[in-house]
XYZ file of C-alpha atoms in Angstrom:
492
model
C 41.141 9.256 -26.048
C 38.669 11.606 -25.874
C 36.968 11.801 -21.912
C 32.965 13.004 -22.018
C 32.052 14.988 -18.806
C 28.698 14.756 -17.764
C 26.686 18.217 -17.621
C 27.426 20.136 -14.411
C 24.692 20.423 -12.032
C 24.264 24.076 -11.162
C 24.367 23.626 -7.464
C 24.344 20.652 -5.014
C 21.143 20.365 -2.926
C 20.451 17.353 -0.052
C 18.764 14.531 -1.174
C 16.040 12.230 0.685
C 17.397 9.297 2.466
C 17.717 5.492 1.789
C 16.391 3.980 4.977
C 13.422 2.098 3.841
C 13.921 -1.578 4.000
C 12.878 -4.746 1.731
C 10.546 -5.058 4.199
C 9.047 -1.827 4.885
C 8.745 -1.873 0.892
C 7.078 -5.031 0.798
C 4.438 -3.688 3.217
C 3.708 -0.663 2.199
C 2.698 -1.788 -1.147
C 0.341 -4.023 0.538
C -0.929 -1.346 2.744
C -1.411 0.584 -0.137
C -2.954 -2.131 -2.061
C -5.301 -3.313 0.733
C -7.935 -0.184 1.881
C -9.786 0.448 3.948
C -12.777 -0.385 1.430
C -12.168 -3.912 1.430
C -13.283 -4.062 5.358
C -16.161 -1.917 4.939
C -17.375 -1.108 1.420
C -16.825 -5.062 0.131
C -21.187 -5.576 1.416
C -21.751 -2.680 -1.279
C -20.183 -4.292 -3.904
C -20.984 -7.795 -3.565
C -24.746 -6.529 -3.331
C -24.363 -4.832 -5.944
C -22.495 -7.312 -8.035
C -23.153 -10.542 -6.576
C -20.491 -13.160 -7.045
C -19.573 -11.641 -10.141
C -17.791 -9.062 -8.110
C -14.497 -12.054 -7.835
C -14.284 -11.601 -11.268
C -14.572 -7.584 -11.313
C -11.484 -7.651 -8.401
C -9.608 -9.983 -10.651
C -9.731 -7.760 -13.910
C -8.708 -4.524 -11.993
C -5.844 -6.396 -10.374
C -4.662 -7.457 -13.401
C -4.652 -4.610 -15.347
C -3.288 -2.007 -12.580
C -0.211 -4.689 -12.291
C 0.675 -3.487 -16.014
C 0.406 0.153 -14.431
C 2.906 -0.837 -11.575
C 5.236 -2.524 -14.379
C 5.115 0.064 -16.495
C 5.816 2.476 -13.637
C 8.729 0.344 -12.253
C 10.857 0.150 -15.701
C 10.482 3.963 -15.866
C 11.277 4.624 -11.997
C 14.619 2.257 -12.459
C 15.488 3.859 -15.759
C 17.519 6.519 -13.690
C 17.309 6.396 -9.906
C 17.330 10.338 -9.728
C 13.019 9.942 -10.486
C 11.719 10.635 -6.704
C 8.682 9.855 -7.859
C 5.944 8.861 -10.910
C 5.903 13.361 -11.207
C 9.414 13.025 -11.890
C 9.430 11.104 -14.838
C 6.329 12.689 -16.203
C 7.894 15.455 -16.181
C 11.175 14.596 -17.764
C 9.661 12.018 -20.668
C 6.200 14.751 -21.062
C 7.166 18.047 -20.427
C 6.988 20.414 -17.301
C 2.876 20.422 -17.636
C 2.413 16.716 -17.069
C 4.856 16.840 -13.954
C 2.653 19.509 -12.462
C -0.388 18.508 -13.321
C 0.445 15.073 -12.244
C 1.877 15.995 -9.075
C -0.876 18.225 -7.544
C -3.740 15.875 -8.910
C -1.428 13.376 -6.426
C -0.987 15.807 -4.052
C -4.851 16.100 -4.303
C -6.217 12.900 -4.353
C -4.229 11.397 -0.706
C -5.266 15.608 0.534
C -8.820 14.510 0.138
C -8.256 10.550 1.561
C -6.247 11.896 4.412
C -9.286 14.207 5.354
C -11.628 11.358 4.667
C -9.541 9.196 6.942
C -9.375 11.554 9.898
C -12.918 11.493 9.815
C -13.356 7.775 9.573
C -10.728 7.534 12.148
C -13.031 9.824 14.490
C -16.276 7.745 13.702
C -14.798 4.459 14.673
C -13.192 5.756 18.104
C -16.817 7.374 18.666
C -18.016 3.355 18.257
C -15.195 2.304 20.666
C -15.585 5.077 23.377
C -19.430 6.374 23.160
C -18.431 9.882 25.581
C -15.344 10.527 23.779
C -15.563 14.072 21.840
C -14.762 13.748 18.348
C -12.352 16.870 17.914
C -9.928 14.076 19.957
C -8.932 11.407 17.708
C -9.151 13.593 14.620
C -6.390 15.953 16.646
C -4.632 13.199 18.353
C -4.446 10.994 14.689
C -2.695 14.100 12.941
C -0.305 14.999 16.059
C 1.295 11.167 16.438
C 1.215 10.704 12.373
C 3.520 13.745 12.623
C 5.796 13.067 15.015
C 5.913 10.051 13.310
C 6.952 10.899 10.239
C 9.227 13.783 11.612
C 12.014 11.514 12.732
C 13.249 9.859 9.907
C 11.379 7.776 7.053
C 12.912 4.541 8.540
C 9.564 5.500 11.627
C 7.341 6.055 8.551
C 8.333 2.529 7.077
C 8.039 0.922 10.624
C 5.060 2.624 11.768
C 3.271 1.168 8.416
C 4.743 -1.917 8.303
C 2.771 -3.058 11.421
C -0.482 -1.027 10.048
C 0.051 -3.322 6.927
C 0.585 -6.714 9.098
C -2.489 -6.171 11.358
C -4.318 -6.060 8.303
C -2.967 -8.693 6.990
C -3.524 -10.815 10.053
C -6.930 -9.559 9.745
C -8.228 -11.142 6.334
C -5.791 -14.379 6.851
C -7.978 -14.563 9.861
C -11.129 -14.326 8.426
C -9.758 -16.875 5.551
C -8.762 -19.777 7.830
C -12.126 -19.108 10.238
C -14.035 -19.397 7.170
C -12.383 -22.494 5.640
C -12.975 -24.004 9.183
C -16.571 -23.077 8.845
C -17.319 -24.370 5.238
C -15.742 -27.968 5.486
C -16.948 -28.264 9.459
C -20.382 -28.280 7.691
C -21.448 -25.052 9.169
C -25.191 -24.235 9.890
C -27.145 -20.782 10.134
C -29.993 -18.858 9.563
C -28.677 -18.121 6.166
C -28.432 -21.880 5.278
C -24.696 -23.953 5.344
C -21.770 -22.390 4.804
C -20.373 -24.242 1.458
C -18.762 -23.517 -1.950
C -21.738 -23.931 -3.617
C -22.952 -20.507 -2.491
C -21.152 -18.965 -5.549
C -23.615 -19.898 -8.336
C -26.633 -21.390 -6.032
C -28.244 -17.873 -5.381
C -28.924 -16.471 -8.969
C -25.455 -17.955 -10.408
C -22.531 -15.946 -10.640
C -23.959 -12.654 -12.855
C -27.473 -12.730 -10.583
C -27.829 -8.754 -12.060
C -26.407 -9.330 -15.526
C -24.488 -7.258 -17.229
C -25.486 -3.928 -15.276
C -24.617 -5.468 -11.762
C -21.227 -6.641 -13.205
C -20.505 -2.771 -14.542
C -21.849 -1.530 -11.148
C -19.009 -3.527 -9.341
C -16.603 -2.042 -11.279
C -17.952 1.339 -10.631
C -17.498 0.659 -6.976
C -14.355 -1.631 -6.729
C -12.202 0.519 -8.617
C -11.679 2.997 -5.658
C -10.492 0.120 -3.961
C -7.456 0.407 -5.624
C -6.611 3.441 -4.641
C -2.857 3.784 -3.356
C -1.666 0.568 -5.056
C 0.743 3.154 -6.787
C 2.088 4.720 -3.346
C 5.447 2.210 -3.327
C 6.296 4.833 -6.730
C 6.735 7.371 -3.996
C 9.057 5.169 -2.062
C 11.649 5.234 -5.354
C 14.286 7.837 -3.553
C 14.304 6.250 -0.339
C 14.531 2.525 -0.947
C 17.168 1.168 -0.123
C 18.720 -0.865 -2.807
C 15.996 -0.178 -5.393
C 16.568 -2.572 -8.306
C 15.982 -5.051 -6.007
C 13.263 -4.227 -3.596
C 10.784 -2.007 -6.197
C 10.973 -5.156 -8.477
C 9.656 -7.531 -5.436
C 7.372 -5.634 -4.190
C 5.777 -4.787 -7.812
C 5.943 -8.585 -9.018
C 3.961 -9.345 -5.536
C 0.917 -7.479 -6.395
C -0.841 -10.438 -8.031
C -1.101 -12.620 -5.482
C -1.717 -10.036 -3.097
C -4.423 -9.220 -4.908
C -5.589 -12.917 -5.395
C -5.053 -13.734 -2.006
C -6.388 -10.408 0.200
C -9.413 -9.607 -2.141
C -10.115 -12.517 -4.299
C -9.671 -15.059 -1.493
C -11.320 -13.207 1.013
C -14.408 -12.124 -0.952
C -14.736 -16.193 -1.864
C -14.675 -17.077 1.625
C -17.296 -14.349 2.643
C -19.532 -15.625 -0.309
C -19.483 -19.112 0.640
C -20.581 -18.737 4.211
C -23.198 -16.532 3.603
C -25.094 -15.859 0.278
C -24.130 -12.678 -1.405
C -27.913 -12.336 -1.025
C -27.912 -11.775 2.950
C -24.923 -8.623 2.454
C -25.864 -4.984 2.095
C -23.976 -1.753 1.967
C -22.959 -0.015 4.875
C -22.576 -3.324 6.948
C -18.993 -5.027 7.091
C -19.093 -8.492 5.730
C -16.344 -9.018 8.204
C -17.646 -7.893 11.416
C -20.968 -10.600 9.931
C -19.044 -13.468 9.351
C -17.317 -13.217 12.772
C -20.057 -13.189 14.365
C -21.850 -15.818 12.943
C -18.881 -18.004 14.432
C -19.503 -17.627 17.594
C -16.521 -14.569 17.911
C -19.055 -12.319 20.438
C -15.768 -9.447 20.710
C -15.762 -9.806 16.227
C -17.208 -5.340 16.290
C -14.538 -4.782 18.473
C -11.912 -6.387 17.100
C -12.986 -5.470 13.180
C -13.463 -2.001 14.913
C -9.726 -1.602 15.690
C -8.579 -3.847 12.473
C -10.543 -0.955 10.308
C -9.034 1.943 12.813
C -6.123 0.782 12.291
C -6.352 0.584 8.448
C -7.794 4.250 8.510
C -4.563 5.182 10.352
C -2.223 3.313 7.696
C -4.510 4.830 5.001
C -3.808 8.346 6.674
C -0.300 7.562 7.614
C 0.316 7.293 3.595
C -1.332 10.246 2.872
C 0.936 12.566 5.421
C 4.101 10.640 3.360
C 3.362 10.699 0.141
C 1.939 14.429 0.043
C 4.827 15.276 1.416
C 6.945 13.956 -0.793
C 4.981 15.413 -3.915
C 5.313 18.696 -3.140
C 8.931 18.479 -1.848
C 9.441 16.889 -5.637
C 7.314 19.571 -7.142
C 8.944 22.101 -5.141
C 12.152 21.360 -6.808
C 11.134 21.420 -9.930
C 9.809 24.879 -9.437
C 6.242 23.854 -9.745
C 5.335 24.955 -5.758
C 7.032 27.346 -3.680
C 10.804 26.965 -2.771
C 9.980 27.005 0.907
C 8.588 23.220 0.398
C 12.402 21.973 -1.002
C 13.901 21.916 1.989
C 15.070 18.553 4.171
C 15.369 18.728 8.125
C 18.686 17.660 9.400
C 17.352 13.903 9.445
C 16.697 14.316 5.576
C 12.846 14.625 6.091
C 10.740 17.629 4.077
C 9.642 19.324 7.361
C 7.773 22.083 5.490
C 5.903 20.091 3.512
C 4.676 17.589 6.192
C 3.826 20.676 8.055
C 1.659 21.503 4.573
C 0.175 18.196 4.425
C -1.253 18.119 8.547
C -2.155 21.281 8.623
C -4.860 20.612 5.284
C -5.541 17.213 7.216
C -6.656 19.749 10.105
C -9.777 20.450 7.885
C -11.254 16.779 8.624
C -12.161 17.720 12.350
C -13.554 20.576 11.201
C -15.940 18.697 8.529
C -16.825 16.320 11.366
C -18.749 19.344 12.905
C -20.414 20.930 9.554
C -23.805 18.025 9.141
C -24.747 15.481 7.165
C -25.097 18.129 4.232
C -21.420 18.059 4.052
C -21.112 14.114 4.595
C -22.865 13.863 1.120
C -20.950 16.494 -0.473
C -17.547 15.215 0.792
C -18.571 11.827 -0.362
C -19.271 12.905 -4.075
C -15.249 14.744 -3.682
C -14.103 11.676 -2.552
C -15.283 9.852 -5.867
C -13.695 13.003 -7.429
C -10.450 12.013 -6.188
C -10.605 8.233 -7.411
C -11.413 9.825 -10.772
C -8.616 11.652 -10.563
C -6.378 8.833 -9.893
C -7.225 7.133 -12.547
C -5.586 9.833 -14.295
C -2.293 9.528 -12.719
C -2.268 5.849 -13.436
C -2.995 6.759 -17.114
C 0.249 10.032 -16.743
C 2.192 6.753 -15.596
C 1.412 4.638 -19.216
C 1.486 7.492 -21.472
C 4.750 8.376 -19.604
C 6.051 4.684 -20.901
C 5.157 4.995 -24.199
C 6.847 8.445 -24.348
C 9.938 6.400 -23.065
C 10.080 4.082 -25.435
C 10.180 6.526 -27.824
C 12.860 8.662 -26.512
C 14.829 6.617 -24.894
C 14.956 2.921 -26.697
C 18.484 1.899 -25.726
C 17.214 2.151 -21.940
C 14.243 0.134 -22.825
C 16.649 -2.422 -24.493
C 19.052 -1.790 -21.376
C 16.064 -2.501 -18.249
C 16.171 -5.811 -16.530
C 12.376 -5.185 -15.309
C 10.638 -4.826 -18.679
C 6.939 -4.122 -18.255
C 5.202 -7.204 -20.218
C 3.010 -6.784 -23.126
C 5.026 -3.538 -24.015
C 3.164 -0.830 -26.424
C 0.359 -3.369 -26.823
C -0.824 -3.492 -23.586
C -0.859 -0.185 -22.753
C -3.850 0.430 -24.970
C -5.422 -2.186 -23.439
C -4.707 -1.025 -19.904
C -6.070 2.473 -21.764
C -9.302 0.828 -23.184
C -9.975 -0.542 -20.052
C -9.578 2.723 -17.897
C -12.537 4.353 -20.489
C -14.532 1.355 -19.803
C -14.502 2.662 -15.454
C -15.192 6.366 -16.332
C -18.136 4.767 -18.312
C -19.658 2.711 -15.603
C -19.359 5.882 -13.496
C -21.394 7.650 -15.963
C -24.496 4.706 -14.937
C -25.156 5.849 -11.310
C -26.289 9.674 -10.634
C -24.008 10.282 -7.615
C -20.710 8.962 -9.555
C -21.879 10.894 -12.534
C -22.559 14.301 -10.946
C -18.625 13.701 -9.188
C -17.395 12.696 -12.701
C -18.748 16.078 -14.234
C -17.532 18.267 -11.310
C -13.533 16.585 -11.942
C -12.874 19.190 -14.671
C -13.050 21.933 -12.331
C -9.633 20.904 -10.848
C -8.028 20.611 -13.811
C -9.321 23.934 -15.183
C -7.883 25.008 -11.695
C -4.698 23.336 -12.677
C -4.377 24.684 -16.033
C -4.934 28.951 -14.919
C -2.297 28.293 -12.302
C -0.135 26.296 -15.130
C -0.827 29.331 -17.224
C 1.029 32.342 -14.751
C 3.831 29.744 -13.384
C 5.181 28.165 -16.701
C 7.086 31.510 -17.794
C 8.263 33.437 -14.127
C 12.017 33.065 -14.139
C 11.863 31.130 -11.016
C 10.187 28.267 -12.111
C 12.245 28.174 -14.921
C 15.490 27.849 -13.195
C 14.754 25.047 -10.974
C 13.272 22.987 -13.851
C 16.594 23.550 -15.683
C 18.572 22.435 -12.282
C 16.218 19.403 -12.239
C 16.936 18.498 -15.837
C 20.528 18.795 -15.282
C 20.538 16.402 -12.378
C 18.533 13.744 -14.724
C 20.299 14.390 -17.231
C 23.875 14.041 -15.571
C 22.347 10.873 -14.410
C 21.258 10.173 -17.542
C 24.743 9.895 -18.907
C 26.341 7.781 -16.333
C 23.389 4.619 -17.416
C 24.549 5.993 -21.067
C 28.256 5.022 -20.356
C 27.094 1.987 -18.379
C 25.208 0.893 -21.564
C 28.125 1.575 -23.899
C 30.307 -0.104 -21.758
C 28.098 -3.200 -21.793
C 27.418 -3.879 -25.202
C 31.576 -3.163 -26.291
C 32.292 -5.778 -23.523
C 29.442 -8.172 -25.157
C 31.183 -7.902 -28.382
């Protein structure tokens, strides 16, 4: 009997550790699902959108779940794929792991900075005197410690980020239901159901006002893909990525859908505007007189979360591009507690930019917003690296596909769908001026992307650790082979 070996792996490097719980999973992808937008940007979108805007939350749930699915089948198709970079770059080719990894790496650089900043702004509500170099500094210092320890702190400190949230909107839910069958009066009018369709109906702005709350709701989204991240540090992973992927529905029925319908019904969408937190509003109109407080520290603390995720998963982006020779070897390292020191150092020392901003004027408020619509743009490309990374697997690797036990549903069909639909959002950000002057500047990083691509795909270093990576994938790769094998002989 012949005996196959696998292919030797050219050196044995530490791996990442398994620490983070069903739990911490569960909550992450809700903190990652849940932003910070949903607190305060929800009056911009429901004036803009009216209650058409339930419908608009609905549709992007729905088809970012076939994202997740898609993304889960690859991530459990071998358990050496860190992350969604991984298996781009495996199932693509080298470019679409770098490009995909530093348009990442990016997008949560750009959040994180935006968070510090928010972070600053709603301290300065909560303590009037306080400077605002303080929480910016004080945010990045305790994130860090943090997440130096081990990732089991990162899971714990964001599980609680995640359940104060939660407790948050399942607050404002049960107030609210109180409110509309109490039979509850205001300026406004009573707080009842009929709300939805009595002000206008349910498109009051037609067709344009439904686009616009795409156009808005979309970066809403954003981090719904950060459990990927979590793939080499999970422990148990065909169990817990599965869970916390098939939850994402509901979450997003319950936490935005549910929410937004109880806002809506005890006040008209007419009496909400952007910039004011339908939260903080309905509150108040109960009688809660500590509701800015308390929303205050609900939407501090979902800054911090939102921040906390962006420290992590940067991180862990360039410690996975790092070892594919697509950033500098001094990022591949772990710590003795199997953290990437270096590149958390990386990731708070970029954050360290946000205190500065906080200082520059309003000028570069208005600029930073525009690069923050830049980096929603620029996740929608990683979500669309993620599908055409599926339908590169099914190509490639069909047995596996046959093999998974977490098929995504729909297959090859959907994905075009889930495609159609993602040209659909870049072409409602092509109706507003400030959307379309961010979508216009996006290139620029990816003609960034592409010079750098050009002088690192051929220097010998680069080259080498991409080879190590593919032989640790593919030595992987042939132990699910001769797991397959073995299964269908013992099915005959």
């Amino acid at each position: 009997m012949t005996i196959h070996q696998p292919p030797a792996i050219a050196s044995e490097t530490p791996h990442l550790d398994r620490q983070l719980s069903n739990r911490h999973i569960q909550l992450i992808a809700i903190g990652g699902a849940i932003g910070t937008g949903l607190f305060m940007g929800s009056g911009k979108t429901i004036s803009a959108a009216g209650p058409s805007v339930i419908f608009v939350y609905m549709i992007i749930g729905f088809m970012l779940f076939f994202v997740m699915r898609a993304m889960g089948e690859l991530l459990l198709s071998n358990l050496h794929y860190k992350s969604f970079s991984d298996f781009a770059a495996d199932l693509l080719g080298p470019w679409a792991g770098f490009f995909t990894g530093w348009t990442y790496w990016f997008c949560w650089v750009i959040t994180g900075i935006a968070d510090v900043i928010a972070i600053a702004g709603y301290s300065k509500e909560l303590w009037p005197s306080l400077p605002l170099w303080i929480p910016g500094l004080a945010t990045i210092a305790i994130l860090l410690l943090l997440n130096l320890t081990t990732v089991k702190a990162f899971g714990e400190t964001e599980f609680w980020f995640a359940l104060i949230k939660i407790i948050a909107i399942a607050a404002l839910i049960v107030v609210g239901l109180f409110m509309i069958f109490s039979g509850f009066q205001s300026e406004a009018g009573p707080a009842s159901l009929t709300n939805l369709w009595s002000h206008g109906g349910f498109f009051p702005h037609e067709f344009m006002g439904f686009v616009a709350g795409f156009q808005i709701a979309v970066f809403a989204f954003v981090g719904i893909e950060l459990v990927g991240t979590t793939a080499a540090e999970a422990k148990d992973p065909e169990k817990n990525l599965p869970r916390a992927i098939n939850s994402i529905p509901v979450r997003v029925l319950l936490f935005y859908v549910g929410a937004l319908i109880i806002l809506m019904s005890v006040t008209p969408w007419t009496q909400f505007a952007a910039g004011h937190s339908p939260f903080i509003a309905m509150f108040s109109l109960a009688g809660l007189g500590a509701a800015a407080t308390v929303v205050n520290l609900v939407v501090l603390s979902s800054a911090m979360s939102s921040a906390n995720s962006g420290i992590y998963s940067t991180s862990r982006m360039v410690y996975g591009l790092a070892q594919e020779g697509d950033a500098p070897a001094l990022f591949s390292g772990l710590s003795r507690r199997k953290v990437p020191r270096n590149a958390l150092f990386l990731s708070c020392v970029l954050l360290l930019s946000g205190v500065v901003l906080m200082y520059a004027g309003q000028d570069v408020g208005k600029a930073f917003d525009m690069v923050t619509t830049v980096s929603a743009v620029c996740f929608v490309f990683v979500w669309s690296i993620i599908l055409a990374s599926y339908i590169a697997f099914r190509r490639r690797r069909p047995q596996l596909h046959v093999a998974s036990t977490f098929k995504m549903p729909g297959g090859l069909p959907m994905v075009w769908v889930v495609f159609a639909f993602f040209a659909f959002v870049l072409w409602t950000l092509t109706t507003q001026p400030d959307t379309l002057t961010a979508l216009l500047f996006t290139p620029a990083w990816f003609i960034m992307l592409g010079v750098a691509w050009f002088f690192l795909r051929r220097r010998p270093a680069h080259l080498a650790r991409y080879a190590r990576f593919q032989d640790e994938l593919q030595s992987d790769q042939y132990a699910a082979d001769v797991s397959i094998r073995a299964g269908a002989r013992s099915g005959q």
